[in-house]
Short mmCIF file of C-alpha atoms in Angstrom, two decimals:
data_model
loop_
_atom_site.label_atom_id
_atom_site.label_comp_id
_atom_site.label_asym_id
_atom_site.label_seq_id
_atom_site.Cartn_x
_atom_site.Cartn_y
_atom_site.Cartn_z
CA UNK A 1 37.41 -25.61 -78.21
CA UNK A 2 36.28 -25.80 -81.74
CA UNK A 3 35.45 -29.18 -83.12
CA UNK A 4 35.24 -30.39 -86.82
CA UNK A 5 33.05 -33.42 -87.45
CA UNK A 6 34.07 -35.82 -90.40
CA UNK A 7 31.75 -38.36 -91.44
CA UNK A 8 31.77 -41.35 -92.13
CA UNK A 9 34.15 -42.66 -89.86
CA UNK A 10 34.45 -45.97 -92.03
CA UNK A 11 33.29 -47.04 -95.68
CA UNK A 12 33.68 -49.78 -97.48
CA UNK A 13 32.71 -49.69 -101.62
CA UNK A 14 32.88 -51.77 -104.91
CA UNK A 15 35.82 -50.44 -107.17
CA UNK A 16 33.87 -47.84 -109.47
CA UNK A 17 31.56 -46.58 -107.02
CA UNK A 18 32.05 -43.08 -105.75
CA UNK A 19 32.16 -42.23 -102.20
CA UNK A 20 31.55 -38.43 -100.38
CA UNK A 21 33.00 -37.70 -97.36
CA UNK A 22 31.69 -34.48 -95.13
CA UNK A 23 33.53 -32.09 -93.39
CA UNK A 24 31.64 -30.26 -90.82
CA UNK A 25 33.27 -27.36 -88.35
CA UNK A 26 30.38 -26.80 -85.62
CA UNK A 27 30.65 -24.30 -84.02
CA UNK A 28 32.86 -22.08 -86.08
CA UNK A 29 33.07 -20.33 -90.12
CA UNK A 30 35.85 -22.00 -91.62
CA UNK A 31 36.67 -20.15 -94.97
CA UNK A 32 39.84 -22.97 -95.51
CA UNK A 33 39.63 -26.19 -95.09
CA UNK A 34 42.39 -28.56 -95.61
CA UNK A 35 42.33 -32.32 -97.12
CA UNK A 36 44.97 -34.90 -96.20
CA UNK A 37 45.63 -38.67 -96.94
CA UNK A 38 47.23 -40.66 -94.81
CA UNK A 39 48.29 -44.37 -95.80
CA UNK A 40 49.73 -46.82 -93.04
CA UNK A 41 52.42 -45.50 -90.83
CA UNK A 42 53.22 -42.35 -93.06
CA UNK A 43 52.62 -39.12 -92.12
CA UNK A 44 49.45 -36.75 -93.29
CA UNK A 45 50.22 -35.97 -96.76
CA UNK A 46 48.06 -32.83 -97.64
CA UNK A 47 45.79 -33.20 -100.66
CA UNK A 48 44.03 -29.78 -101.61
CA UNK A 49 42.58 -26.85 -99.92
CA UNK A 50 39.40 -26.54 -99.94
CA UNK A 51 38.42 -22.62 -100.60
CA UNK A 52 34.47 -21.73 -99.63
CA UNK A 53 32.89 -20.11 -102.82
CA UNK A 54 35.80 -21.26 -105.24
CA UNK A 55 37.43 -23.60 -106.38
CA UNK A 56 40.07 -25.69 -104.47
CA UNK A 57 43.77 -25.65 -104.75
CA UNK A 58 45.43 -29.05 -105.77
CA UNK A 59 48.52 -30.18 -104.40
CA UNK A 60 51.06 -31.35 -107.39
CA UNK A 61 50.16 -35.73 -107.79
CA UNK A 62 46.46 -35.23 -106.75
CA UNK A 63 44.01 -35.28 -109.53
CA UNK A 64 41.22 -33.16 -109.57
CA UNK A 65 39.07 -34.73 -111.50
CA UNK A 66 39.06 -37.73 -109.20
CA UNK A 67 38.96 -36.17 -105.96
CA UNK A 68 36.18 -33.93 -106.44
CA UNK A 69 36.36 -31.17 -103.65
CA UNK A 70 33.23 -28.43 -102.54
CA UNK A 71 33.12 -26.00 -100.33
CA UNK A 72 29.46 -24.65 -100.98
CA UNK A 73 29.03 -22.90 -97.20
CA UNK A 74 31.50 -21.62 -94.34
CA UNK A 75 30.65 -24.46 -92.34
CA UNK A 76 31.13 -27.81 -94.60
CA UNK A 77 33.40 -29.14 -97.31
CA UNK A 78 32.77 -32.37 -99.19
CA UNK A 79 35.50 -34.49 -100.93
CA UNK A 80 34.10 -36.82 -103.14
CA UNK A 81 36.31 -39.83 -104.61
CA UNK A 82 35.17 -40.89 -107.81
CA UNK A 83 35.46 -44.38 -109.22
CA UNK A 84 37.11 -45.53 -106.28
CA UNK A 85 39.99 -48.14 -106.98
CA UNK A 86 42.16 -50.46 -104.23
CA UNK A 87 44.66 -47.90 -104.85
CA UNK A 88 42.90 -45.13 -103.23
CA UNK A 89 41.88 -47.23 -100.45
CA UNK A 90 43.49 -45.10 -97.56
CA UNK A 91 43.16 -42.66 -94.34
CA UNK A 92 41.31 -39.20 -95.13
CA UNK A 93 41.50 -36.17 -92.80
CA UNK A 94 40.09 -32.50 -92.56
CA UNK A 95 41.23 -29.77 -91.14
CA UNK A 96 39.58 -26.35 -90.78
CA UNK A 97 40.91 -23.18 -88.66
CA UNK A 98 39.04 -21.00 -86.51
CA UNK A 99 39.92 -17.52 -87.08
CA UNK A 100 39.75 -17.02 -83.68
CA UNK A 101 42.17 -19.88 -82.24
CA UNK A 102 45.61 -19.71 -83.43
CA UNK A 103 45.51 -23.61 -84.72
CA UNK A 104 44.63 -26.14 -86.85
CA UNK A 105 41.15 -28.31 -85.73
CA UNK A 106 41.44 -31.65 -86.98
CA UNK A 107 38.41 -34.27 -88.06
CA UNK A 108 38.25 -38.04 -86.86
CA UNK A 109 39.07 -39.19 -90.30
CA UNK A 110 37.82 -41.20 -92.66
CA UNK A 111 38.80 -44.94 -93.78
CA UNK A 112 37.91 -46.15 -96.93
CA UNK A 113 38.31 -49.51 -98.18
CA UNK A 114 37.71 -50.13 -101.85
CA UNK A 115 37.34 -53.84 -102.83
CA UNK B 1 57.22 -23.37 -95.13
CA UNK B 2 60.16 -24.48 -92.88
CA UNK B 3 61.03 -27.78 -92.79
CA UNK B 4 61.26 -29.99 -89.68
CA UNK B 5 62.99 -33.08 -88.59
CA UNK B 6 62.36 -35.62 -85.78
CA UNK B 7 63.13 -38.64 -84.75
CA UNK B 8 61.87 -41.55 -85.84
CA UNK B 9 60.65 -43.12 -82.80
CA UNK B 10 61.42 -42.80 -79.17
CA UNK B 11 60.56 -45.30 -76.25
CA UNK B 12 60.25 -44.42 -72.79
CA UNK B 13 58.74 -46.33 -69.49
CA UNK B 14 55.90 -44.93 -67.72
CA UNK B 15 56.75 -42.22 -65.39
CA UNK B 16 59.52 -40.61 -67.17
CA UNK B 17 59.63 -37.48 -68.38
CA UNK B 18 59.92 -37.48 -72.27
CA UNK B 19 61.70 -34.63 -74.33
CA UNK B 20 61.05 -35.05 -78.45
CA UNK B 21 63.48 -32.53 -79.85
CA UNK B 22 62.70 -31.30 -83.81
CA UNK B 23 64.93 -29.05 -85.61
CA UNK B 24 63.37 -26.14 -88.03
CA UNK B 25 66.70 -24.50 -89.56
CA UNK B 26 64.95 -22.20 -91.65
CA UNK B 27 62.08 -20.90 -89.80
CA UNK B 28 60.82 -17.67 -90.62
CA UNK B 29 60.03 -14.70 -88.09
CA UNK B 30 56.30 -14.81 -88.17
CA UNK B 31 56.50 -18.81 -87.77
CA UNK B 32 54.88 -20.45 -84.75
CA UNK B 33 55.87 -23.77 -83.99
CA UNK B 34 52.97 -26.24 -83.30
CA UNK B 35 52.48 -29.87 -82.13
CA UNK B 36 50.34 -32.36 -82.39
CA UNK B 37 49.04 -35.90 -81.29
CA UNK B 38 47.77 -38.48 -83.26
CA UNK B 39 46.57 -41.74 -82.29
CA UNK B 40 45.82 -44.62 -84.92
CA UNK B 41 42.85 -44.00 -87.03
CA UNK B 42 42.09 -40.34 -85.34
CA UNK B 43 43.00 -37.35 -87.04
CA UNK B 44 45.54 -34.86 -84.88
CA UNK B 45 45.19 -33.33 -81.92
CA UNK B 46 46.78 -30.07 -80.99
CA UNK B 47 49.20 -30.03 -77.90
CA UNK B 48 50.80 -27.32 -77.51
CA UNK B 49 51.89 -23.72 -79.78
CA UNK B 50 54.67 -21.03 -79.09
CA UNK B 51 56.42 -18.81 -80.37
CA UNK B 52 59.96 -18.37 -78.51
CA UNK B 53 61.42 -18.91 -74.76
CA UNK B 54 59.05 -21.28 -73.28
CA UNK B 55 55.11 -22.01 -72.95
CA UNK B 56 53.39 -24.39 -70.95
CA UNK B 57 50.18 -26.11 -70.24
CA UNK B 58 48.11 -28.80 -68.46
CA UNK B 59 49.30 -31.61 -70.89
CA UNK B 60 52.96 -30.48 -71.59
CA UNK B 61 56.02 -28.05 -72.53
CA UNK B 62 57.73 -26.54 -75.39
CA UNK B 63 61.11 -25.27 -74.93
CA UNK B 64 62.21 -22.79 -78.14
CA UNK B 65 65.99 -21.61 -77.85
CA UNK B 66 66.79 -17.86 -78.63
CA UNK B 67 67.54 -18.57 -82.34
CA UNK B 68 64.24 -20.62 -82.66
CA UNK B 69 65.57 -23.04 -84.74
CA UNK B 70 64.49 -26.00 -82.51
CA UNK B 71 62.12 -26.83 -80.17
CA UNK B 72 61.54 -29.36 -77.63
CA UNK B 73 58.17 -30.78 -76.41
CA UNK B 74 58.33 -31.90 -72.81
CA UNK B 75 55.76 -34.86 -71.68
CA UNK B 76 55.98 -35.16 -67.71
CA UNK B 77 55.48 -38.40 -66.45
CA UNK B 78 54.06 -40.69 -69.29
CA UNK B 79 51.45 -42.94 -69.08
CA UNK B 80 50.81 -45.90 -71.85
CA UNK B 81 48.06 -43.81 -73.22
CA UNK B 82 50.56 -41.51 -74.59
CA UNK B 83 51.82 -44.16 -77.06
CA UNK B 84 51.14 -41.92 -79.93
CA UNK B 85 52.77 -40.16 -82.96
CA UNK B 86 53.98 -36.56 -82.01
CA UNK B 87 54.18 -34.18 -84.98
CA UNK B 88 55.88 -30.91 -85.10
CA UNK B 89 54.81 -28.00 -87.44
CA UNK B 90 56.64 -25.03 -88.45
CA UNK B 91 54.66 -21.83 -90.03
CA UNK B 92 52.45 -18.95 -89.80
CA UNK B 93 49.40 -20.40 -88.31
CA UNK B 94 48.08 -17.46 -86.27
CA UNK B 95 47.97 -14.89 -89.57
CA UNK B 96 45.10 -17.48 -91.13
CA UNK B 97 44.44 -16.57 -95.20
CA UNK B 98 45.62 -19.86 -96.99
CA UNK B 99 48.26 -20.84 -94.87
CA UNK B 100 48.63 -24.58 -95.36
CA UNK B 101 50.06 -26.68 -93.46
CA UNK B 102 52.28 -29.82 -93.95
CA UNK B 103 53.57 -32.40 -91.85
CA UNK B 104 56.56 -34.29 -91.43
CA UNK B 105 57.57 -37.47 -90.41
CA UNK B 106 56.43 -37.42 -87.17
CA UNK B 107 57.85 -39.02 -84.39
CA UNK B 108 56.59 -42.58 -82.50
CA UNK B 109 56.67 -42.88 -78.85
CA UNK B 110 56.31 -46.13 -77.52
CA UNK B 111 55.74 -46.07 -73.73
CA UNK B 112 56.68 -49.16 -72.12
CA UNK B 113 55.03 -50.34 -68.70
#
């Protein structure tokens, strides 16, 4: 089946830095992507989609400006957090679909720890 | 996007057969329902998809009544390494565009030795 690659797994940062997570689908196009957050024993709470060649689409509560989304090829979408805080310190996931598999492919995740 | 809801949590002893049951009152016709796996600090993994009556493969079951608004994922014989968080989703997943999807609560089964 398809797989999506998310990278890193882990990262910990200073509060202020700003930290890029990858996205990868290998072995498919992925036009969509989709970004969620996750904090401890919640559920995925979906942050944007992530649109290749334009600009993403923000779910109502997530700021654009500080979670900077790109999805410059068919194959990889960044998320970048900018001037990380504790607060944002949390579980990010990708998603991506291949067009020709009627489901969602997930990514490991990503845990970031801000200090 | 229909709406789910699913228990909490469920615990079960190895062996059993496990049934997680989620209710999707107002799903629309061209909704699939989908389910998924998640283990701590992994993202999802996909179990199982239908559409109506009943579908089945090497890892489990879902049973969807008539009026399709529940379904029922069947996990034969558990094993601790099922302990996971089983989520069911509710939309139009095949027809790709800009579906998104969303998640509910989710539901935690504990499987006891």
């Amino acid at each position: 089946g398809a797989v999506v690659s998310q990278h890193p797994s882990r990262v910990i940062c200073k509060s202020g830095t700003s930290v890029k997570i990858e996205c990868r689908s290998l072995d498919f196009q992925a036009t969509t992507m989709f970004w969620y957050r996750q904090f401890p024993k919640q559920s995925l709470m979906l942050m944007a989609t992530s649109n290749e060649g334009s600009k993403a689409t923000y779910e109502q509560g997530v700021e654009k400006d500080k979670f900077l989304i790109n999805h410059a090829s068919l194959t990889l979408s960044t998320l970048t957090v900018t001037s990380a805080h504790p607060e944002d310190s949390s579980f990010y996931i990708c998603s991506a679909r291949d067009r020709g598999e009627e489901k969602l492919f997930f990514g490991s995740g990503t845990q970031l720890s801000v200090l | 996007l229909a709406k789910t809801t699913q228990p909490i949590s469920m615990d079960s002893y190895e062996g059993q057969e496990v049934n997680i049951t989620c209710s999707h009152n107002n799903i629309a016709t061209n909704d699939y329902i989908t389910w998924y796996q998640q283990f701590p600090s992994q993202g999802p993994r996909f179990i199982i998809q239908g559409y109506k009556t009943k579908v089945t493969n090497e890892v489990a079951s879902l049973f969807i009544p008539a009026d399709r608004k529940s379904s029922t994922l069947s996990l034969p014989r558990v094993s601790l390494s099922d302990t996971a968080v089983y989520y069911c989703l509710v939309g139009d997943i095949p027809a790709g565009g800009y579906q998104k999807v969303t998640f509910g609560t989710g539901t935690k089964l504990q499987v006891i030795p």
